[in-house]
Short mmCIF file of C-alpha atoms and ligand atoms in Angstrom, two decimals:
data_model
loop_
_atom_site.label_atom_id
_atom_site.label_comp_id
_atom_site.label_asym_id
_atom_site.label_seq_id
_atom_site.Cartn_x
_atom_site.Cartn_y
_atom_site.Cartn_z
CA MET A 14 167.03 63.77 68.95
CA SER A 15 165.05 63.45 65.77
CA ASN A 16 167.25 65.46 63.43
CA HIS A 17 169.56 62.58 62.63
CA SER A 18 170.63 60.89 59.43
CA PRO A 19 169.42 57.27 59.04
CA PHE A 20 172.97 56.51 57.90
CA GLY A 21 174.73 58.25 60.77
CA ILE A 22 176.05 60.98 58.48
CA GLU A 23 176.77 64.29 60.24
CA LEU A 24 177.32 66.90 57.57
CA PHE A 25 176.71 70.50 58.60
CA ASP A 26 175.95 72.90 55.81
CA GLY A 27 175.08 76.60 56.36
CA VAL A 28 176.03 78.34 59.61
CA SER A 29 175.26 77.92 63.31
CA GLY A 30 173.15 80.46 65.22
CA GLU A 31 176.31 81.81 66.81
CA GLU A 32 177.86 82.41 63.37
CA LEU A 33 174.65 83.85 61.94
CA PHE A 34 174.43 86.52 64.62
CA SER A 35 178.15 87.25 64.84
CA VAL A 36 177.87 89.85 62.05
CA ASN A 37 178.00 93.44 63.24
CA MET A 38 174.54 94.13 61.97
CA GLY A 39 171.07 93.65 63.40
CA LEU A 40 168.98 90.96 61.73
CA THR A 41 165.22 90.57 61.54
CA TYR A 42 163.25 87.35 61.08
CA ARG A 43 163.19 87.97 57.33
CA ASP A 44 167.00 88.11 57.08
CA PHE A 45 167.61 84.38 57.50
CA LEU A 46 166.13 80.94 57.01
CA VAL A 47 166.50 77.69 58.92
CA LEU A 48 167.95 74.93 56.74
CA PRO A 49 165.80 71.79 56.52
CA GLY A 50 166.65 68.72 58.61
CA TYR A 51 165.62 65.07 58.32
CA ILE A 52 161.95 64.07 58.55
CA ASP A 53 160.96 60.83 60.23
CA PHE A 54 157.71 61.92 61.89
CA ASN A 55 154.37 63.59 61.09
CA PRO A 56 153.36 67.16 61.94
CA SER A 57 150.87 65.69 64.42
CA ASP A 58 153.83 64.20 66.35
CA VAL A 59 155.13 67.71 67.06
CA GLU A 60 154.52 68.82 70.66
CA LEU A 61 154.85 72.54 71.29
CA GLU A 62 155.02 72.50 75.09
CA THR A 63 157.19 75.30 76.37
CA LYS A 64 158.09 77.54 79.30
CA LEU A 65 156.53 80.93 79.89
CA SER A 66 158.62 81.58 82.97
CA LYS A 67 160.77 79.62 85.39
CA ASN A 68 157.75 78.02 87.08
CA ILE A 69 155.03 78.03 84.45
CA SER A 70 154.87 75.62 81.52
CA LEU A 71 152.33 76.00 78.75
CA LYS A 72 151.27 73.62 76.01
CA ARG A 73 151.69 76.18 73.25
CA PRO A 74 154.16 79.02 72.67
CA LEU A 75 151.71 81.79 71.76
CA MET A 76 150.49 84.69 73.88
CA SER A 77 148.74 88.04 73.48
CA SER A 78 150.19 91.46 74.30
CA PRO A 79 149.10 93.63 77.21
CA MET A 80 147.53 96.30 74.99
CA ASP A 81 144.13 97.92 75.38
CA THR A 82 143.08 96.92 71.86
CA VAL A 83 144.30 93.33 72.30
CA THR A 84 143.95 91.71 75.72
CA GLU A 85 141.00 91.93 78.07
CA THR A 86 138.90 89.08 79.46
CA ASP A 87 137.66 87.49 76.22
CA MET A 88 141.13 87.41 74.66
CA ALA A 89 142.76 86.07 77.82
CA ILE A 90 140.16 83.30 78.07
CA ALA A 91 140.60 82.31 74.43
CA GLN A 92 144.40 82.36 74.68
CA ALA A 93 144.37 80.16 77.79
CA LEU A 94 141.83 77.76 76.26
CA MET A 95 144.15 77.35 73.28
CA GLY A 96 147.15 76.53 75.48
CA GLY A 97 148.82 79.95 75.63
CA ILE A 98 148.15 82.93 77.85
CA GLY A 99 146.87 86.50 77.63
CA ILE A 100 148.32 89.38 79.61
CA ILE A 101 145.67 91.88 80.67
CA HIS A 102 146.74 95.48 79.99
CA TYR A 103 146.81 98.20 82.65
CA ASN A 104 145.51 101.18 80.74
CA ASN A 105 142.63 101.17 83.20
CA SER A 106 141.96 101.64 86.91
CA LEU A 107 143.14 99.09 89.46
CA ASP A 108 139.54 97.94 90.02
CA GLU A 109 138.89 97.55 86.30
CA GLN A 110 142.03 95.49 85.78
CA VAL A 111 141.29 93.27 88.76
CA GLU A 112 137.75 92.70 87.48
CA LEU A 113 139.11 91.60 84.07
CA VAL A 114 141.48 89.11 85.73
CA LYS A 115 138.74 87.85 88.03
CA LYS A 116 136.46 87.10 85.09
CA VAL A 117 139.14 84.94 83.46
CA LYS A 118 139.61 83.06 86.71
CA ARG A 119 135.85 82.55 87.03
CA TYR A 120 135.50 81.15 83.53
CA GLU A 121 133.96 77.72 83.07
CA ASN A 122 133.54 76.28 79.61
CA GLY A 123 129.93 76.65 78.47
CA PHE A 124 128.75 78.85 81.36
CA ILE A 125 128.21 82.55 80.66
CA LYS A 126 129.14 84.10 83.99
CA ASP A 127 128.19 87.72 83.33
CA PRO A 128 125.24 87.70 80.95
CA ILE A 129 123.58 90.92 79.82
CA LEU A 130 120.63 91.57 82.14
CA LEU A 131 117.63 93.86 82.24
CA SER A 132 115.07 94.72 84.90
CA PRO A 133 111.24 94.63 84.74
CA GLU A 134 111.38 98.42 84.45
CA HIS A 135 113.28 98.33 81.16
CA THR A 136 111.27 98.51 77.95
CA ILE A 137 111.02 96.41 74.80
CA ALA A 138 112.96 99.21 73.07
CA ASP A 139 115.90 98.50 75.44
CA LEU A 140 115.73 94.86 74.42
CA ASP A 141 115.66 95.86 70.73
CA ALA A 142 118.81 97.92 71.26
CA ILE A 143 120.64 94.93 72.80
CA LYS A 144 119.48 92.71 69.99
CA GLU A 145 120.78 95.13 67.40
CA LYS A 146 124.15 95.54 69.11
CA HIS A 147 124.85 91.96 70.19
CA GLY A 148 122.63 90.00 67.85
CA PHE A 149 120.76 88.03 70.49
CA SER A 150 117.59 88.22 72.52
CA GLY A 151 116.68 85.87 75.37
CA ILE A 152 117.64 88.15 78.22
CA PRO A 153 117.29 87.23 81.91
CA ILE A 154 115.34 89.77 83.97
CA THR A 155 116.43 90.35 87.55
CA GLU A 156 114.75 92.53 90.17
CA ASP A 157 117.14 95.42 89.66
CA GLY A 158 118.81 94.49 86.37
CA THR A 159 122.03 93.41 88.09
CA GLN A 160 123.40 90.03 89.09
CA SER A 161 122.86 90.76 92.78
CA GLY A 162 119.09 91.01 92.29
CA LYS A 163 116.83 87.91 92.22
CA LEU A 164 115.98 86.34 88.86
CA VAL A 165 112.33 87.19 88.12
CA GLY A 166 111.85 86.29 84.44
CA MET A 167 113.20 85.89 80.91
CA VAL A 168 112.27 87.77 77.75
CA THR A 169 112.70 86.24 74.34
CA ASN A 170 111.68 87.24 70.83
CA ARG A 171 108.50 85.27 71.24
CA ASP A 172 107.41 87.50 74.13
CA VAL A 173 107.78 90.76 72.22
CA ASP A 174 107.57 90.06 68.47
CA PHE A 175 103.97 91.21 67.98
CA GLU A 176 103.92 93.99 70.58
CA PRO A 177 103.42 97.27 68.67
CA ASN A 178 104.18 99.50 71.65
CA ARG A 179 107.96 99.24 72.14
CA SER A 180 107.80 101.35 75.30
CA THR A 181 105.95 98.56 77.09
CA LYS A 182 107.82 97.53 80.23
CA LEU A 183 109.47 94.11 80.21
CA GLY A 184 107.80 93.28 83.53
CA LYS A 185 104.52 93.05 81.60
CA VAL A 186 105.65 90.74 78.82
CA MET A 187 108.36 88.57 80.36
CA THR A 188 107.96 84.84 80.98
CA LYS A 189 107.81 84.26 84.71
CA ASP A 190 107.39 80.52 84.73
CA LEU A 191 111.04 79.53 84.38
CA ILE A 192 113.02 76.34 84.23
CA THR A 193 116.22 76.98 86.16
CA ALA A 194 119.09 74.86 87.47
CA SER A 195 120.99 75.16 90.71
CA GLN A 196 124.53 76.40 91.11
CA GLY A 197 127.05 73.55 90.99
CA ILE A 198 125.35 71.68 88.15
CA SER A 199 127.72 70.15 85.59
CA LEU A 200 127.71 71.29 81.98
CA LYS A 201 126.49 67.88 80.89
CA GLU A 202 123.52 67.95 83.30
CA ALA A 203 122.69 71.49 82.20
CA ASN A 204 122.82 70.45 78.55
CA ASP A 205 120.47 67.53 79.26
CA ILE A 206 117.93 69.91 80.81
CA LEU A 207 118.13 72.22 77.80
CA ARG A 208 117.63 69.32 75.45
CA THR A 209 114.55 67.95 77.22
CA SER A 210 112.97 71.32 78.05
CA LYS A 211 113.49 72.58 74.49
CA LYS A 212 114.25 76.03 75.91
CA GLY A 213 116.83 78.33 74.35
CA LYS A 214 118.46 79.42 77.61
CA LEU A 215 118.94 77.85 81.01
CA PRO A 216 119.52 80.23 83.94
CA ILE A 217 121.62 78.86 86.80
CA VAL A 218 120.68 80.30 90.20
CA ASP A 219 122.11 80.20 93.72
CA THR A 220 120.17 79.29 96.87
CA GLN A 221 118.92 82.90 97.15
CA GLY A 222 117.50 82.79 93.61
CA ARG A 223 120.19 85.07 92.19
CA LEU A 224 121.47 84.41 88.68
CA VAL A 225 125.03 83.03 88.69
CA ALA A 226 125.31 81.93 85.07
CA LEU A 227 123.43 81.33 81.86
CA ILE A 228 123.72 78.43 79.43
CA CYS A 229 122.68 78.90 75.81
CA ARG A 230 121.30 76.23 73.56
CA SER A 231 122.99 77.84 70.56
CA ASP A 232 126.36 77.32 72.30
CA LEU A 233 125.72 73.60 72.77
CA LYS A 234 126.79 72.73 69.27
CA LYS A 235 129.77 75.04 69.52
CA ASN A 236 131.00 73.66 72.83
CA LYS A 237 134.46 72.41 72.11
CA GLU A 238 136.91 70.51 74.22
CA PHE A 239 140.13 72.30 75.00
CA PRO A 240 142.70 69.60 75.81
CA TYR A 241 145.62 72.05 75.72
CA ALA A 242 144.07 74.67 78.02
CA SER A 243 146.49 76.44 80.37
CA LYS A 244 145.21 75.85 83.90
CA ASP A 245 146.49 76.46 87.41
CA ASP A 246 146.52 73.88 90.22
CA SER A 247 142.85 74.49 91.00
CA LYS A 248 141.94 73.96 87.32
CA LYS A 249 141.20 77.62 86.65
CA LEU A 250 142.46 79.22 83.45
CA ARG A 251 145.81 80.92 83.71
CA VAL A 252 146.05 84.65 83.15
CA GLY A 253 148.70 87.34 83.41
CA ALA A 254 148.45 91.04 84.13
CA ALA A 255 150.74 93.92 83.26
CA ILE A 256 151.84 96.64 85.65
CA SER A 257 154.08 99.66 85.30
CA THR A 258 157.18 100.44 87.32
CA LEU A 259 155.37 103.33 89.06
CA PRO A 260 154.92 103.05 92.86
CA GLU A 261 151.09 102.82 92.46
CA SER A 262 151.69 99.40 90.90
CA ARG A 263 152.44 97.96 94.33
CA ASP A 264 148.70 98.26 95.11
CA ARG A 265 147.90 96.58 91.82
CA VAL A 266 150.16 93.63 92.62
CA ALA A 267 148.42 93.20 95.99
CA ALA A 268 144.96 93.27 94.41
CA LEU A 269 145.94 91.09 91.43
CA SER A 270 147.55 88.52 93.68
CA ALA A 271 144.38 88.40 95.81
CA VAL A 272 142.34 87.32 92.76
CA GLY A 273 144.87 84.67 91.74
CA VAL A 274 146.79 86.21 88.86
CA ASP A 275 149.38 83.67 87.63
CA VAL A 276 152.04 85.97 86.31
CA ILE A 277 152.86 89.66 86.45
CA THR A 278 154.47 91.39 83.48
CA ILE A 279 156.37 94.53 84.29
CA ASP A 280 155.61 96.48 81.18
CA SER A 281 158.29 98.95 80.28
CA ALA A 282 159.64 99.90 76.86
CA GLN A 283 163.18 100.07 78.30
CA GLY A 284 163.25 97.59 81.16
CA ASN A 285 166.80 98.08 82.37
CA SER A 286 166.03 100.62 85.07
CA SER A 287 166.38 101.06 88.81
CA TYR A 288 162.56 101.36 88.96
CA GLN A 289 162.07 97.97 87.41
CA ILE A 290 164.72 96.31 89.55
CA GLU A 291 163.09 97.72 92.69
CA MET A 292 159.69 96.49 91.50
CA ILE A 293 161.01 92.96 90.84
CA GLN A 294 162.62 92.86 94.27
CA PHE A 295 159.45 94.17 95.93
CA ILE A 296 157.27 91.51 94.27
CA LYS A 297 159.73 88.69 94.92
CA LYS A 298 159.93 89.63 98.60
CA ASN A 299 156.21 90.10 99.20
CA TYR A 300 154.59 87.71 96.70
CA PRO A 301 157.12 84.92 96.20
CA THR A 302 154.62 82.63 94.47
CA ILE A 303 153.88 84.99 91.56
CA ASP A 304 156.18 84.64 88.56
CA ILE A 305 157.51 87.87 87.10
CA ILE A 306 158.11 88.53 83.43
CA ALA A 307 160.41 91.51 83.24
CA GLY A 308 161.37 93.69 80.30
CA ASN A 309 161.51 94.82 77.69
CA VAL A 310 165.15 94.23 76.98
CA VAL A 311 167.22 93.62 73.85
CA THR A 312 170.83 93.28 75.07
CA GLN A 313 172.63 90.74 77.24
CA GLY A 314 173.62 93.47 79.73
CA GLN A 315 170.01 94.52 80.20
CA ALA A 316 168.93 90.88 80.53
CA ALA A 317 171.65 90.19 83.09
CA ASN A 318 170.41 92.98 85.40
CA LEU A 319 166.82 91.81 85.37
CA ILE A 320 167.79 88.17 85.86
CA ALA A 321 170.05 89.15 88.76
CA ALA A 322 167.12 91.07 90.28
CA GLY A 323 165.00 87.89 90.19
CA ALA A 324 163.04 87.90 86.89
CA ASP A 325 161.41 84.55 86.04
CA GLY A 326 161.01 85.36 82.36
CA LEU A 327 162.09 88.11 79.98
CA ARG A 328 160.21 89.99 77.30
CA ILE A 329 162.37 90.87 74.32
CA GLY A 330 161.81 93.70 71.88
CA MET A 331 162.41 97.39 71.49
CA GLY A 332 161.02 98.77 68.30
CA PRO A 333 159.86 95.80 66.19
CA GLY A 334 156.12 96.17 66.91
CA SER A 335 153.81 96.77 63.96
CA ILE A 336 152.45 99.97 65.55
CA CYS A 337 155.83 101.05 66.89
CA ILE A 338 157.83 104.14 65.93
CA THR A 339 160.29 103.93 68.86
CA GLN A 340 163.33 103.31 66.66
CA ASP A 341 162.49 106.24 64.38
CA THR A 342 161.70 108.56 67.25
CA MET A 343 164.34 107.62 69.82
CA ALA A 344 167.04 106.00 67.66
CA VAL A 345 167.31 103.38 70.39
CA GLY A 346 166.39 99.71 70.04
CA ARG A 347 167.58 96.63 68.21
CA ALA A 348 166.63 94.50 65.23
CA GLN A 349 164.38 91.82 66.68
CA ALA A 350 166.03 88.55 65.63
CA THR A 351 169.41 89.69 66.95
CA ALA A 352 167.76 90.87 70.18
CA VAL A 353 166.05 87.50 70.67
CA PHE A 354 169.13 85.42 69.88
CA LYS A 355 171.52 87.42 72.08
CA THR A 356 169.25 87.68 75.12
CA ALA A 357 168.12 84.05 74.86
CA GLN A 358 171.73 82.93 74.63
CA TYR A 359 172.46 84.62 77.95
CA ALA A 360 169.15 83.81 79.68
CA ALA A 361 169.37 80.10 78.79
CA LYS A 362 172.42 79.80 81.04
CA HIS A 363 170.20 80.95 83.92
CA ASN A 364 167.18 78.85 82.90
CA VAL A 365 165.13 81.97 82.29
CA PRO A 366 162.82 81.66 79.24
CA VAL A 367 162.57 84.58 76.83
CA ILE A 368 159.49 85.85 75.04
CA ALA A 369 159.91 87.26 71.52
CA ASP A 370 157.63 90.31 71.63
CA GLY A 371 156.58 92.24 68.56
CA GLY A 372 157.13 92.13 64.81
CA ILE A 373 155.55 88.72 64.29
CA SER A 374 153.21 88.74 61.33
CA ASN A 375 153.13 85.16 60.06
CA ILE A 376 153.86 81.53 60.96
CA GLY A 377 157.41 81.76 59.59
CA ASP A 378 158.22 84.59 62.04
CA ILE A 379 157.00 82.43 64.95
CA ALA A 380 159.08 79.47 63.78
CA ASN A 381 162.16 81.66 63.35
CA ALA A 382 161.75 83.24 66.80
CA LEU A 383 161.57 79.79 68.42
CA ALA A 384 164.50 78.52 66.34
CA ILE A 385 166.78 81.29 67.59
CA GLY A 386 165.99 80.67 71.25
CA ALA A 387 162.61 82.20 72.15
CA SER A 388 160.35 80.04 74.32
CA MET A 389 157.19 82.07 73.65
CA CYS A 390 155.97 84.51 71.01
CA MET A 391 153.97 87.54 72.10
CA MET A 392 151.75 89.12 69.48
CA GLY A 393 149.65 92.24 69.21
CA SER A 394 148.66 92.82 65.60
CA MET A 395 148.26 89.08 64.97
CA PHE A 396 145.40 88.93 67.48
CA ALA A 397 144.04 92.46 67.06
CA GLY A 398 141.00 92.40 64.80
CA THR A 399 139.79 89.06 66.14
CA LYS A 400 136.38 88.67 67.71
CA GLU A 401 137.97 88.40 71.16
CA ALA A 402 139.95 91.67 70.91
CA PRO A 403 138.33 94.62 72.72
CA GLY A 404 136.39 97.10 70.59
CA GLU A 405 133.63 97.00 68.04
CA TYR A 406 133.94 96.15 64.36
CA PHE A 407 133.06 98.74 61.76
CA TYR A 408 133.11 98.86 57.97
CA GLU A 409 135.29 100.99 55.72
CA ASN A 410 134.92 100.56 51.95
CA GLY A 411 133.08 97.32 52.60
CA ILE A 412 135.90 95.85 54.71
CA ARG A 413 135.27 94.85 58.32
CA LEU A 414 137.85 96.46 60.61
CA LYS A 415 138.79 96.90 64.26
CA LYS A 416 141.02 99.45 65.88
CA TYR A 417 144.58 98.53 66.89
CA ARG A 418 146.80 101.08 68.59
CA GLY A 419 150.21 101.29 70.19
CA MET A 420 150.24 101.89 73.93
CA ALA A 421 152.46 104.90 73.23
CA SER A 422 150.21 106.30 70.53
CA LEU A 423 148.89 109.72 71.52
CA GLU A 424 145.41 108.25 71.74
CA ALA A 425 146.38 105.52 74.24
CA MET A 426 148.73 107.80 76.19
CA ASN A 427 145.94 110.25 76.78
CA LYS A 428 144.14 107.40 78.48
CA GLY A 429 147.16 106.56 80.65
CA GLY A 430 149.06 104.09 78.44
CA ASP A 431 152.29 106.08 78.72
CA LYS A 432 153.13 104.43 82.04
CA ARG A 433 155.55 102.14 80.20
CA TYR A 434 157.44 105.05 78.67
CA PHE A 435 158.64 107.09 81.70
CA SER A 436 156.72 110.06 80.34
CA GLU A 437 153.60 110.07 82.48
CA SER A 438 154.32 113.40 84.12
CA GLN A 439 155.55 115.18 81.04
CA LYS A 440 153.34 117.82 79.50
CA ILE A 441 154.59 117.42 75.94
CA LYS A 442 153.97 113.88 74.82
CA VAL A 443 156.15 112.34 72.13
CA ALA A 444 154.38 109.37 70.57
CA GLN A 445 156.31 106.13 70.14
CA GLY A 446 153.41 104.35 68.53
CA VAL A 447 150.58 104.87 66.10
CA SER A 448 146.91 104.12 66.04
CA GLY A 449 145.41 102.25 63.10
CA TYR A 450 143.01 99.57 61.92
CA VAL A 451 143.31 95.89 61.15
CA VAL A 452 140.98 93.60 59.24
CA ASP A 453 138.58 91.18 60.89
CA LYS A 454 140.36 87.87 61.53
CA GLY A 455 137.42 85.91 62.95
CA SER A 456 137.85 84.09 66.24
CA VAL A 457 141.13 83.37 68.01
CA LEU A 458 139.70 79.89 68.59
CA ASN A 459 140.06 79.31 64.84
CA LEU A 460 143.15 81.42 64.20
CA ILE A 461 145.38 79.68 66.76
CA PRO A 462 144.77 76.12 65.45
CA TYR A 463 145.74 77.47 62.01
CA LEU A 464 148.97 78.96 63.40
CA ILE A 465 149.73 75.78 65.35
CA GLN A 466 149.21 73.53 62.34
CA GLY A 467 151.56 75.69 60.28
CA LEU A 468 154.10 75.67 63.09
CA ARG A 469 153.98 71.89 63.34
CA GLN A 470 154.71 71.64 59.63
CA SER A 471 157.59 74.04 60.05
CA PHE A 472 159.02 71.93 62.90
CA GLN A 473 158.71 68.87 60.69
CA ASP A 474 160.70 70.60 57.94
CA MET A 475 163.37 71.62 60.45
CA GLY A 476 163.44 68.03 61.70
CA TYR A 477 162.56 68.65 65.36
CA ARG A 478 159.59 67.44 67.35
CA THR A 479 159.78 69.70 70.37
CA ILE A 480 160.94 73.16 71.39
CA PRO A 481 163.55 71.86 73.89
CA GLU A 482 165.03 69.65 71.13
CA LEU A 483 165.15 72.64 68.80
CA HIS A 484 166.83 74.79 71.45
CA SER A 485 169.37 72.15 72.30
CA ALA A 486 170.28 71.78 68.59
CA LEU A 487 170.65 75.57 68.43
CA ARG A 488 173.02 75.61 71.43
CA GLN A 489 175.06 72.71 70.04
CA GLY A 490 175.40 74.43 66.65
CA LYS A 491 173.52 71.56 64.94
CA LEU A 492 170.60 73.73 63.85
CA ARG A 493 171.83 75.40 60.67
CA PHE A 494 170.84 78.73 59.18
CA GLU A 495 171.46 80.78 56.09
CA ARG A 496 171.41 84.54 55.57
CA ARG A 497 169.04 85.79 52.90
CA THR A 498 170.11 88.41 50.45
CA GLU A 499 167.50 90.85 49.23
CA SER A 500 167.13 88.86 46.04
CA ALA A 501 166.74 85.65 48.06
CA GLN A 502 163.94 87.33 49.98
CA ALA A 503 162.30 88.44 46.75
CA GLN A 504 162.62 84.92 45.33
CA GLY A 505 161.18 83.45 48.54
CA SER A 506 158.02 85.53 48.16
CA VAL A 507 155.43 85.33 45.38
CA HIS A 508 156.88 86.78 42.20
CA GLY A 509 156.30 86.90 38.46
CA LEU A 510 152.52 86.57 38.65
CA TYR A 511 150.09 88.97 37.04
CA SER A 512 147.80 88.62 40.04
CA TYR A 513 147.15 86.15 42.84
CA THR A 514 145.06 85.70 45.96
CA LYS A 515 146.87 85.90 49.26
CA PRO A 516 145.81 83.10 51.62
CA SER A 517 143.64 84.59 54.34
CA MET A 518 144.30 84.04 58.03
CA ARG A 519 140.59 84.26 58.62
CA VAL A 520 139.62 80.67 59.32
CA GLU A 521 135.90 79.89 59.61
P1 IMP B 10 153.06 93.53 67.13
O1 IMP B 10 152.76 92.13 67.51
O2 IMP B 10 154.09 93.63 66.05
O3 IMP B 10 151.83 94.32 66.80
O4 IMP B 10 153.75 94.23 68.41
C1 IMP B 10 153.16 94.22 69.69
C2 IMP B 10 154.16 94.74 70.70
O5 IMP B 10 154.52 96.09 70.43
C3 IMP B 10 153.66 94.81 72.14
O6 IMP B 10 153.66 93.57 72.80
C4 IMP B 10 154.62 95.81 72.78
O7 IMP B 10 155.84 95.23 73.17
C5 IMP B 10 154.92 96.75 71.65
N1 IMP B 10 154.17 98.02 71.74
C6 IMP B 10 152.91 98.23 72.17
N2 IMP B 10 152.56 99.52 72.04
C7 IMP B 10 153.62 100.15 71.51
C8 IMP B 10 153.87 101.50 71.12
O8 IMP B 10 153.02 102.39 71.19
N3 IMP B 10 155.12 101.75 70.65
C9 IMP B 10 156.07 100.80 70.54
N4 IMP B 10 155.86 99.51 70.84
C10 IMP B 10 154.64 99.19 71.33
#
């Protein structure tokens, strides 16, 4: 235990977690602070290893929400590389969701497994369009423009720059004399070939001459090591997938399990239902090796039912999400900090980790959620607007934005997102979420290290090096808190300045 006094003094100021949440009033993360402890270590000594579910440990307590503007393949890969996990949403067909999961499982650092392809029949104008949209040229050409056709050439800027007729077919201008490497080559070997050949791209082909991956010279410099990456036993990145409680989800579980999904999240706004309990029991009986995160719940009674049914982890939150209007619309829910503390208090007795889901907008919220018993923090808006979130950027008044929408916004529901709200067959749809825009936050690969560094500093201030130490201090009443009055909150934020610049989360 690191939060000790060098003189053996045990003097507890403030209140325990139990006392803090004993008031008959729901608290949010902003309503309290953790009192500082004793520092005898550096932020770099803080280890943030944690539990996602009964059987899955992760190196870092951050994860992305199953929302169609947050988590698809790119986000899930980035989250897993950074030591957390992404949960692929299910506002799509079974085949589409399975394909997204499969791509995460197929990921290998440095290898582009599904490059953009064209065929010899495409024109230079098609190449121009790709260049404009994605900002790169250097496109592999396969017989039929798909990955099942043989690789027949490459086109780069140099092949087309001075060609005035943009309707010329690529078959005429492409480079046919290619340097390729065989499937199974290591990244280091591939990089050596790129270096000596001075080419921009190295296609990797199988024994039939079909393209299986592409390696880019421009990525060489960017290739980072990911020592915290979340990997399964066969060293593939971990990934989760969400399902609804509807009967059709049984087919999804079968298909998702076949492609190696690590964890299934049963995504329901009010998780304490007979449908969810039946789904948990069905999965546990038929797919005993897949961990189930059940939810969402906010009370101990709800948590108890799902744990009794066999849940391996719980998702906590009803109404705190940034895009959420559930509490206004339904008058049902709970203030998030109280929900996290109460459910975690119960779940800890059953060794079931809880995930604080929604309402997290800065490092302090993450630290607070962990301090009151959460093992993981799930975020939507924090990761929306990053490069890895689905959707294209656009500009409004000179600001680069991306769309972020609630799964119960009318827009998402019309696409099928209402499966978590028991309203899928109802003709009149009542929205429980909104659709909006968030600013560009750069790459998750830069944002997460920023969040982690801040979190380490916060742990240092609290005087704890690990999440289990923090949780055990919470349970023993040694972690001390203080309620914040409104004026304390005002004092704790910037005040009295004529103007100032807010630190940006966009890390280059
Ligand atoms: P955020 O991190 O505050 O943006 O909240 C994200 C969380 O909000 C998700 O993980 C869901 O639990 C929840 N959520 C997603 N869509 C909706 C919605 O339309 N209404 C209410 N809550 C939602």
